[in-house]
Structures are given as structure tokens and as C-alpha cells.
PDB file of C-alpha atoms and ligand atoms in Angstrom:
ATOM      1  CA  UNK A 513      -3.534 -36.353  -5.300  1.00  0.00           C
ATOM      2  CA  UNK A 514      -0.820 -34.246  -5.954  1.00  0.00           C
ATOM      3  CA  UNK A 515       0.369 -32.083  -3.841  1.00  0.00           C
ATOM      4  CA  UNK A 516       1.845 -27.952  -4.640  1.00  0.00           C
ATOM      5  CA  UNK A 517       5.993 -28.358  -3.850  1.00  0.00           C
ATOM      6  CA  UNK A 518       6.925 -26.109  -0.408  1.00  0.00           C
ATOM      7  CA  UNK A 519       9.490 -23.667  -1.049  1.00  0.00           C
ATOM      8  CA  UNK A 520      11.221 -20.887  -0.004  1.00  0.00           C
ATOM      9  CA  UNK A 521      12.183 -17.487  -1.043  1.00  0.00           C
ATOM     10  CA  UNK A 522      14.888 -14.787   0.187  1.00  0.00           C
ATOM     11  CA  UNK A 523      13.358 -11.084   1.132  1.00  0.00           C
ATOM     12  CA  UNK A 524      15.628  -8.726   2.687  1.00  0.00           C
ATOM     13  CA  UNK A 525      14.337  -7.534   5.494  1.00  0.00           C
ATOM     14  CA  UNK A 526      15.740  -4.077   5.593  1.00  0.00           C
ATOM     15  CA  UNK A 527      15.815  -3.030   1.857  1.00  0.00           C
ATOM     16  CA  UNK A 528      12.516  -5.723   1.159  1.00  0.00           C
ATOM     17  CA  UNK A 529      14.420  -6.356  -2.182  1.00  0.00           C
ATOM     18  CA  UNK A 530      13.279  -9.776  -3.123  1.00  0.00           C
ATOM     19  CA  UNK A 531      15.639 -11.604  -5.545  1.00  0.00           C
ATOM     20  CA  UNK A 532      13.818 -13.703  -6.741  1.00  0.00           C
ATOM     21  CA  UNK A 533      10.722 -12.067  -7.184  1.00  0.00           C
ATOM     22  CA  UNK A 534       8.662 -12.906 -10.444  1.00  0.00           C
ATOM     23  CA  UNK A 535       7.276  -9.406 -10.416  1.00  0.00           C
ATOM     24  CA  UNK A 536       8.360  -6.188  -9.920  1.00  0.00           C
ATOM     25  CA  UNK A 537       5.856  -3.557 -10.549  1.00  0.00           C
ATOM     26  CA  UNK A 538       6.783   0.354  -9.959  1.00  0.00           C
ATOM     27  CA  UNK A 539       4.445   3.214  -9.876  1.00  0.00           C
ATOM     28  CA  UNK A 540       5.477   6.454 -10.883  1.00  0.00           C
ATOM     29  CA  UNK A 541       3.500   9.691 -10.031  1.00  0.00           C
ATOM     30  CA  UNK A 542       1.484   9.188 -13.454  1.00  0.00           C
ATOM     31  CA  UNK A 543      -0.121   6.193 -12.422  1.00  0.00           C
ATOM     32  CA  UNK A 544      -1.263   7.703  -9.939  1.00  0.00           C
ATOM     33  CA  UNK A 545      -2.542  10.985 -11.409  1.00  0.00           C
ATOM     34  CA  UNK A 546      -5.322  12.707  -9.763  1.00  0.00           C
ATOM     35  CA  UNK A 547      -5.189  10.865  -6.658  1.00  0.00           C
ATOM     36  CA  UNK A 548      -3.364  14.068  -4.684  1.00  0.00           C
ATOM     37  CA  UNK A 549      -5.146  16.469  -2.880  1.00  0.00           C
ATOM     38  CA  UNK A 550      -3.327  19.227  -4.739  1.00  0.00           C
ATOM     39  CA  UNK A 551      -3.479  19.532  -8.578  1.00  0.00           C
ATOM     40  CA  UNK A 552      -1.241  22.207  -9.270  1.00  0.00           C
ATOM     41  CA  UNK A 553       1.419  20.150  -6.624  1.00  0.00           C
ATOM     42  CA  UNK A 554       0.619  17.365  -9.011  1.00  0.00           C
ATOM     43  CA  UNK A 555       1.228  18.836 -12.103  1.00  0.00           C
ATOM     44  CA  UNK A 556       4.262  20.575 -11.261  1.00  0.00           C
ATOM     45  CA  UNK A 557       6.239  17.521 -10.277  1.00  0.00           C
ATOM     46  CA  UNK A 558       4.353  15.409 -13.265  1.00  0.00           C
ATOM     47  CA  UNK A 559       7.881  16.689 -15.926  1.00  0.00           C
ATOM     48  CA  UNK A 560      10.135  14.713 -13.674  1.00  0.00           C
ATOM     49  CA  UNK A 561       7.207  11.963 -13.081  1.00  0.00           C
ATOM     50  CA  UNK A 562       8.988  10.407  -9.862  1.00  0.00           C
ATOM     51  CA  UNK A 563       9.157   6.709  -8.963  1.00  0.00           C
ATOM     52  CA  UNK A 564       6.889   7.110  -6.042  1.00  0.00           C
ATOM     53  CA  UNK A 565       6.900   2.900  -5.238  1.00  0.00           C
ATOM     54  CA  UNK A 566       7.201  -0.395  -5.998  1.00  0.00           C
ATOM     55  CA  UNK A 567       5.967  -3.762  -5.467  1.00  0.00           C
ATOM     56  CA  UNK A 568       7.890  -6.665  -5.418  1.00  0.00           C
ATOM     57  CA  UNK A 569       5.809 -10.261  -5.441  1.00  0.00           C
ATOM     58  CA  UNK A 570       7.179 -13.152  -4.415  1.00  0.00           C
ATOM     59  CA  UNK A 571       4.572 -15.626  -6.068  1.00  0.00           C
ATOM     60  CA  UNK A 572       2.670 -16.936  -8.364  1.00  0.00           C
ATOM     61  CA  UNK A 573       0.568 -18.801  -6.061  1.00  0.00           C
ATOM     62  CA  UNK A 574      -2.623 -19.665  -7.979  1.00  0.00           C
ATOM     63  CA  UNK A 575      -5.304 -17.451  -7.176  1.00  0.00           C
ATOM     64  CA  UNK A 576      -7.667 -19.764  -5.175  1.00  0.00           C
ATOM     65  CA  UNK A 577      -8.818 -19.777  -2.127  1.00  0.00           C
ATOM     66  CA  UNK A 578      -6.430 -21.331   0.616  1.00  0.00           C
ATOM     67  CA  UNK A 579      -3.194 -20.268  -0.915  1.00  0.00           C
ATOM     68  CA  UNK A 580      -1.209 -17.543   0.187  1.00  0.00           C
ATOM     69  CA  UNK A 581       0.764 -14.788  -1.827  1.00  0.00           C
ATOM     70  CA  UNK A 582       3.240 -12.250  -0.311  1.00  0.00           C
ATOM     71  CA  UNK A 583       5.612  -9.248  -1.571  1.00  0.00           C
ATOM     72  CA  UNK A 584       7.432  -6.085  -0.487  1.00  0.00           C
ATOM     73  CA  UNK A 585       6.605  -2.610  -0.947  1.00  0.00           C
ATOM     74  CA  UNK A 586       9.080   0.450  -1.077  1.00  0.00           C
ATOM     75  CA  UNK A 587       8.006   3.621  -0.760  1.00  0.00           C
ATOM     76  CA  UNK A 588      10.239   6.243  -1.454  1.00  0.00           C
ATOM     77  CA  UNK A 589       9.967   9.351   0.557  1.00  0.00           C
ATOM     78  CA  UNK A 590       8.437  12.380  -0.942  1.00  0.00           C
ATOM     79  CA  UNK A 591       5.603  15.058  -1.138  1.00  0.00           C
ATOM     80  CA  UNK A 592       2.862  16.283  -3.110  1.00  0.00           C
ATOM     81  CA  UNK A 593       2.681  19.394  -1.959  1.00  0.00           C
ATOM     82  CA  UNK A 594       2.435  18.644   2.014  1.00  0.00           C
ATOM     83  CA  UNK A 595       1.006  15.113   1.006  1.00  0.00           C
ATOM     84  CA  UNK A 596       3.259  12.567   1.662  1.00  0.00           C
ATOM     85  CA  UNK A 597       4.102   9.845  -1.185  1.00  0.00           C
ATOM     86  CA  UNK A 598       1.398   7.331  -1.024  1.00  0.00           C
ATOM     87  CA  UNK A 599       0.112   3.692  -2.383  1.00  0.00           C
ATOM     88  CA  UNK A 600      -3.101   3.474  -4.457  1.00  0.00           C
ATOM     89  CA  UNK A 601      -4.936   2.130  -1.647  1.00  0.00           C
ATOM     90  CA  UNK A 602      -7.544  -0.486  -2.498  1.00  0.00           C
ATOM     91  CA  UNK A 603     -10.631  -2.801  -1.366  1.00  0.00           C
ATOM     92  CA  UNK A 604      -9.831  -6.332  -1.763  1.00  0.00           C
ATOM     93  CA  UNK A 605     -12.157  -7.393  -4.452  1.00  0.00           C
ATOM     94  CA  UNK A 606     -13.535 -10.268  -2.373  1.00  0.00           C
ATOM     95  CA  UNK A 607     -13.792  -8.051   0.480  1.00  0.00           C
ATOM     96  CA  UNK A 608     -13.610 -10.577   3.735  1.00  0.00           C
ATOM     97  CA  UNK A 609     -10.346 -11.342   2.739  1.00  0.00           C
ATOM     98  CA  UNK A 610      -7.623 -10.101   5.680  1.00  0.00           C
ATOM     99  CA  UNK A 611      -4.225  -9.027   4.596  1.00  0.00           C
ATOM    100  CA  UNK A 612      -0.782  -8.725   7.338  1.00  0.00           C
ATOM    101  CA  UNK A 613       1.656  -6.204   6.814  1.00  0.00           C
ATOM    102  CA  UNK A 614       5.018  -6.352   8.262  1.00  0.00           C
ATOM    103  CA  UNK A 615       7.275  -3.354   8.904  1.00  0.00           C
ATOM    104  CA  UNK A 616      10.787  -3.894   7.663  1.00  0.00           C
ATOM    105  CA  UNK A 617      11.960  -0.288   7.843  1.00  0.00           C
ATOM    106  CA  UNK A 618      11.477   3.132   7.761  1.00  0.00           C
ATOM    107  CA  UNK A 619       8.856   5.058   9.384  1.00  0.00           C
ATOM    108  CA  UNK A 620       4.955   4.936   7.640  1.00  0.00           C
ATOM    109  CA  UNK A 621       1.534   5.311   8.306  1.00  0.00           C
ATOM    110  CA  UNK A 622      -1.131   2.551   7.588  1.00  0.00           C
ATOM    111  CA  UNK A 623      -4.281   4.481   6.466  1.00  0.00           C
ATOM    112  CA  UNK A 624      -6.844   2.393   6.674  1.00  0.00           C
ATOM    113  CA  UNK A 625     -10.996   3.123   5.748  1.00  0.00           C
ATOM    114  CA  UNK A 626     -14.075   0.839   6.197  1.00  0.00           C
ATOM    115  CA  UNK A 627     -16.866   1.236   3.296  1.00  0.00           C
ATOM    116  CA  UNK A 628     -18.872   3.649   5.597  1.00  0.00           C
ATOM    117  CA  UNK A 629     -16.155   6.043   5.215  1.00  0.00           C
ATOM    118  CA  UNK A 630     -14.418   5.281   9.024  1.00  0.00           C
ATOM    119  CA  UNK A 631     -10.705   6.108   9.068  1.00  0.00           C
ATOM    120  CA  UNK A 632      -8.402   3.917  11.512  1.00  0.00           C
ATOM    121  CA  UNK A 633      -4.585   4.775  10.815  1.00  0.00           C
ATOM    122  CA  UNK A 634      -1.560   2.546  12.441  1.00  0.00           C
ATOM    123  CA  UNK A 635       1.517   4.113  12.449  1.00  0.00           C
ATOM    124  CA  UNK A 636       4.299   1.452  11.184  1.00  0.00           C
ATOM    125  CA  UNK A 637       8.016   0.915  11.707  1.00  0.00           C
ATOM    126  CA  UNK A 638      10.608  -1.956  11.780  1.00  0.00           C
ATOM    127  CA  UNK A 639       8.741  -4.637  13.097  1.00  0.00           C
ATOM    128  CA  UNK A 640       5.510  -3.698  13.480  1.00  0.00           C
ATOM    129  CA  UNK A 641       3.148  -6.303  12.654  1.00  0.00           C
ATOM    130  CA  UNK A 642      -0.240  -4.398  11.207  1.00  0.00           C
ATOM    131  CA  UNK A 643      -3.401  -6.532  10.926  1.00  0.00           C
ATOM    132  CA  UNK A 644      -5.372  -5.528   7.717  1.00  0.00           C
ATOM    133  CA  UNK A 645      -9.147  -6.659   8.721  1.00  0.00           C
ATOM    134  CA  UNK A 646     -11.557  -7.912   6.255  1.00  0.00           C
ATOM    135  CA  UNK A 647     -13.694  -5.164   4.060  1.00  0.00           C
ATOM    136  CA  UNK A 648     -10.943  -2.388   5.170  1.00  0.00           C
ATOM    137  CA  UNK A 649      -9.679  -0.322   2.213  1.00  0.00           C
ATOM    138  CA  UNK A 650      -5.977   0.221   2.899  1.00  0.00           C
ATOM    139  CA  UNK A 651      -3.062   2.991   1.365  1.00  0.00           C
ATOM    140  CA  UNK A 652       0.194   3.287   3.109  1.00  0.00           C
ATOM    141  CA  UNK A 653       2.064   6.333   3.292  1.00  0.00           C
ATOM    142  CA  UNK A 654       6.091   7.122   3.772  1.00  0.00           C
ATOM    143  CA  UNK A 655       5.585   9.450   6.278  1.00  0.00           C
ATOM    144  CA  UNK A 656       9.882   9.704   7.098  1.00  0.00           C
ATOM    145  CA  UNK A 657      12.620  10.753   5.199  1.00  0.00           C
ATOM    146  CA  UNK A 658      14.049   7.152   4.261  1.00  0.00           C
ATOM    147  CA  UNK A 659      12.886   4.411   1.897  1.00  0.00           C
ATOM    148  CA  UNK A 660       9.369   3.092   3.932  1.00  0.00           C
ATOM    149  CA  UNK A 661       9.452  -0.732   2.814  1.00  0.00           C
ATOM    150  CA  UNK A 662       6.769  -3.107   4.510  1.00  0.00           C
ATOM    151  CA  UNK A 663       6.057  -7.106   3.853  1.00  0.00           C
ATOM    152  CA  UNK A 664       2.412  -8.570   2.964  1.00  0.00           C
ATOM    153  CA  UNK A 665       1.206 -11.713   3.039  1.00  0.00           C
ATOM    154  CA  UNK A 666      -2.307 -11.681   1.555  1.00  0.00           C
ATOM    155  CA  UNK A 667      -4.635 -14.594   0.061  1.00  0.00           C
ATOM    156  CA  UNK A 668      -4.457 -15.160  -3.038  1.00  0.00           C
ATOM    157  CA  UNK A 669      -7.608 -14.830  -4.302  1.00  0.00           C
ATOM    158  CA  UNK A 670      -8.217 -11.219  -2.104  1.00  0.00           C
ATOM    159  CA  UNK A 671      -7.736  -9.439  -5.877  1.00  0.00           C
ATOM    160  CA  UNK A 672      -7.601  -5.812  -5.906  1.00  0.00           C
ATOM    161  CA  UNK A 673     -10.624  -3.209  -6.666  1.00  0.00           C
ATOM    162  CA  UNK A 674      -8.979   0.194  -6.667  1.00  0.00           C
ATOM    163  CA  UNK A 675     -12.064   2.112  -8.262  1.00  0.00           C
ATOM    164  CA  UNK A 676     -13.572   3.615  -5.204  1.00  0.00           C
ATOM    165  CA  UNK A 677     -10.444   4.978  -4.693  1.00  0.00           C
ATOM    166  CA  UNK A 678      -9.822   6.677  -7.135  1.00  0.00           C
ATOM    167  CA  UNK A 679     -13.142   7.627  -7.302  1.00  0.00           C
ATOM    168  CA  UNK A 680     -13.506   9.502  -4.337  1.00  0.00           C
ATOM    169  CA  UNK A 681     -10.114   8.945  -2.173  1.00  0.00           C
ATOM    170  CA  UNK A 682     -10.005   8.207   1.580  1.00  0.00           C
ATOM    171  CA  UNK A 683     -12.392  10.827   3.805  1.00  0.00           C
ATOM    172  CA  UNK A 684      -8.638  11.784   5.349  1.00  0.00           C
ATOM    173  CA  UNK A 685      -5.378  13.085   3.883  1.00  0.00           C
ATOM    174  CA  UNK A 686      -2.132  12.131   5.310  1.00  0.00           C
ATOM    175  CA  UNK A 687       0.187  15.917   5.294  1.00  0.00           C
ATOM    176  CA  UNK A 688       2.640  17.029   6.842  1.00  0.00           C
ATOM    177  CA  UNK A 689       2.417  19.890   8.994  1.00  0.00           C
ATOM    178  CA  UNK A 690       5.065  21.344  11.233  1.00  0.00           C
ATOM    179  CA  UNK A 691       7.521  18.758  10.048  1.00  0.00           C
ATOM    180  CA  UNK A 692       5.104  16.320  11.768  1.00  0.00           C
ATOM    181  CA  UNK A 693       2.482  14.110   9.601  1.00  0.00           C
ATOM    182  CA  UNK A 694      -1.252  15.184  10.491  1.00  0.00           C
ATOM    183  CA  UNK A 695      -4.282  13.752   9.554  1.00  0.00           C
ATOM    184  CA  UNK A 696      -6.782  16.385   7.871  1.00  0.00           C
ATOM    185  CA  UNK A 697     -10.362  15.846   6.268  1.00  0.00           C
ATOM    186  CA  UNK A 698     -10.511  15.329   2.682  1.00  0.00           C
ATOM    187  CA  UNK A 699     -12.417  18.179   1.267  1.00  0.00           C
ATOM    188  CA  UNK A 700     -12.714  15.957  -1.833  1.00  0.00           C
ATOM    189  CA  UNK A 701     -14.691  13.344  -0.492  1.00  0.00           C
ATOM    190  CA  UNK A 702     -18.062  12.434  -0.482  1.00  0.00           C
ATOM    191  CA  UNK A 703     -20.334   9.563   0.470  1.00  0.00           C
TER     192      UNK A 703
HETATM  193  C1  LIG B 678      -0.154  -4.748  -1.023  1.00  0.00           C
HETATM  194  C2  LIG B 678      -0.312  -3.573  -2.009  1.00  0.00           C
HETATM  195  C3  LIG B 678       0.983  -2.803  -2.272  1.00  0.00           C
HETATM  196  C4  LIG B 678       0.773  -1.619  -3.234  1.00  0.00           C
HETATM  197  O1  LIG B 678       0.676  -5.734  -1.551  1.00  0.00           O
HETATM  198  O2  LIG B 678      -0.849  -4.070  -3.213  1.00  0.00           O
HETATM  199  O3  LIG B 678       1.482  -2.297  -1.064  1.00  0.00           O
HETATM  200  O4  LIG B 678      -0.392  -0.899  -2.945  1.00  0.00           O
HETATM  201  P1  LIG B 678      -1.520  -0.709  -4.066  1.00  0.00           P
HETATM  202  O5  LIG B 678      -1.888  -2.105  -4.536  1.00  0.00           O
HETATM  203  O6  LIG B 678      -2.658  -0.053  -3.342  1.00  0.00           O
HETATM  204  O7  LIG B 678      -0.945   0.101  -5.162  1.00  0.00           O
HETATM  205  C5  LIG B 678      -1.563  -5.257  -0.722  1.00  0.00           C
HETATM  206  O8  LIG B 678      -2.264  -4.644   0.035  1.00  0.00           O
HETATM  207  N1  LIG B 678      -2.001  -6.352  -1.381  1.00  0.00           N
HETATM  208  O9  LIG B 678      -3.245  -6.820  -1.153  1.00  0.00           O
HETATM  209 ZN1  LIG B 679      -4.357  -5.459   0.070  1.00  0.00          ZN
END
């Protein structure tokens, strides 16, 4: 038997920069077109296309079940009209698979939805320690005025099916009303 070498990797746990990461995926307001709640918000911010997040991953842990992967997420803050600037959101492809998120700073809101269409949100800041459940769809959302950046750790096999989402969204929108975020229905969305 051979066994897979331990090691260790250096996150920063305020900026959630990750030095060594092997992948660093950013997602600009075009990948994530049609997603906002207003289209004519969207549109008119689409000429400077804005860096809306990004995704630092620690590993390339195989993707099997037992192993572990984990990354960082920045957020930066922004709007969309009164939406605040949000991740995809996603079902983990195997569904049952749990996910833990980490606050490192900034102030955000987990948004979380179970297939029936049930919203659950956790608000997040520097060391909160937000428990993903299995079959929960999750999107979080910079809901402050600083860079929101969060840790996951996450099977490896857990995958990613971000369809439904951008199918039909989450049943609730994140805005910000009053200078205060506010959860509102999503006229958009349908069961
Ligand atoms: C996270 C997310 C990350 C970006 O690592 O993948 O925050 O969000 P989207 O994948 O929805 O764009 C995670 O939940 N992994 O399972
Ligand atoms: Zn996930």
C-alpha cells in the first residue's frame, strides 16, 4: 500500500490569498450574465464587466470519495442594481455531500436553498464557522463594503451542478434596502 504524502499549505486568513494555490479562477460579471434580478442593472455595468470574485483552490486532491479539497473565495463588494455581488450558487452534484465555510473577513450572507425551494440564510463574518448541510444549494453574497473572503473545505468528489441555478435562481434575492441588506422574494422563480 502506498500511502497519499500529508502536507501543508499557507492561506491567509484575512486576505484568503493562497500562495500556493494551483488554481485561481475569477468570475467577472459576464460569467455570470443573467443571473441578476435586474437586466437593465446588468447590462449597464456589463462595458466595464467587473471582477465580481474569485476562487482560489488549494488542491488537487483526487476526486474520490474520502479526500478532502479546500480554497478561498473573495468577493469583492458591489451591486447590481440593489443586488449585492454574488457567487453562482450551486447543488453539489452528488448531493449528500456537506461542505464548511469559514469566515476570514468581511461581512456576508450565506444564502442557502433546499430542492423544495426553502431559503435558510446565515449571516457570516470573521470567524464564523457556517455548516453547509447535505442537498442544500448554496450562493454567498458580500453584503459590506470590504473584500468578503470565506474558507471551504469540501469533499472532493461533492462536484458542482450549477444548472438549476441558473435556471431558475434562488426563490429569494439578497438587496439592499435602506443601506441595510433585506431578503425579498424572487419574482423570477418558479417551482
Ligand atoms: C465553494 C464555491 C466558491 C464559488 O468553494 O465553489 O465559493 O462559488 P460558485 O462555485 O457557486 O461559483 C464551494 O461551495 N465549493 O463546493
Ligand atoms: Zn459547494
Amino acid at each position: 500500500m502506498t500511502y497519499m504524502p500529508p502536507f501543508t499549505k499557507l492561506v491567509d486568513l484575512q486576505a484568503g490569498i493562497i500562495p500556493d494555490a494551483v488554481m485561481v479562477q475569477r468570475r467577472y460579471l459576464a460569467d455570470l450574465k443573467g443571473l441578476f434580478a435586474d437586466p437593465a442593472a446588468e447590462a449597464a455595468l456589463m462595458a466595464d464587466n467587473p471582477l465580481l470574485y474569485e476562487v482560489q483552490e488549494a488542491t488537487e486532491n483526487p476526486i474520490e470519495e474520502g479526500q478532502l479539497r479546500y480554497s478561498t473565495t473573495i468577493i469583492y463588494p458591489g451591486k447590481v442594481g440593489d443586488e449585492y455581488f454574488f457567487t453562482k450558487g450551486h447543488f453539489h452534484a452528488k448531493g449528500d455531500r456537506a461542505e464548511l465555510y469559514l469566515g476570514l473577513s468581511g461581512q456576508g450572507y450565506l444564502l442557502l436553498m433546499s430542492p423544495e425551494g426553502e431559503i435558510n440564510v446565515q449571516p457570516m463574518k470573521t470567524g464564523s464557522a457556517a455548516y453547509v448541510p447535505p442537498y442544500w444549494a448554496h450562493r454567498t453574497i458580500n453584503v459590506g463594503s470590504e473584500n468578503f473572503v470565506f474558507f471551504a473545505c469540501y469533499p472532493a468528489d461533492a462536484g458542482y451542478d450549477y444548472a438549476s441555478i441558473a435556471q431558475k435562481g434562488f426563490s429569494s434575492l439578497v438587496v439592499e434596502q435602506n443601506g441595510h441588506p433585506q431578503l425579498i422574494p424572487n419574482p423570477k422563480w418558479a417551482k
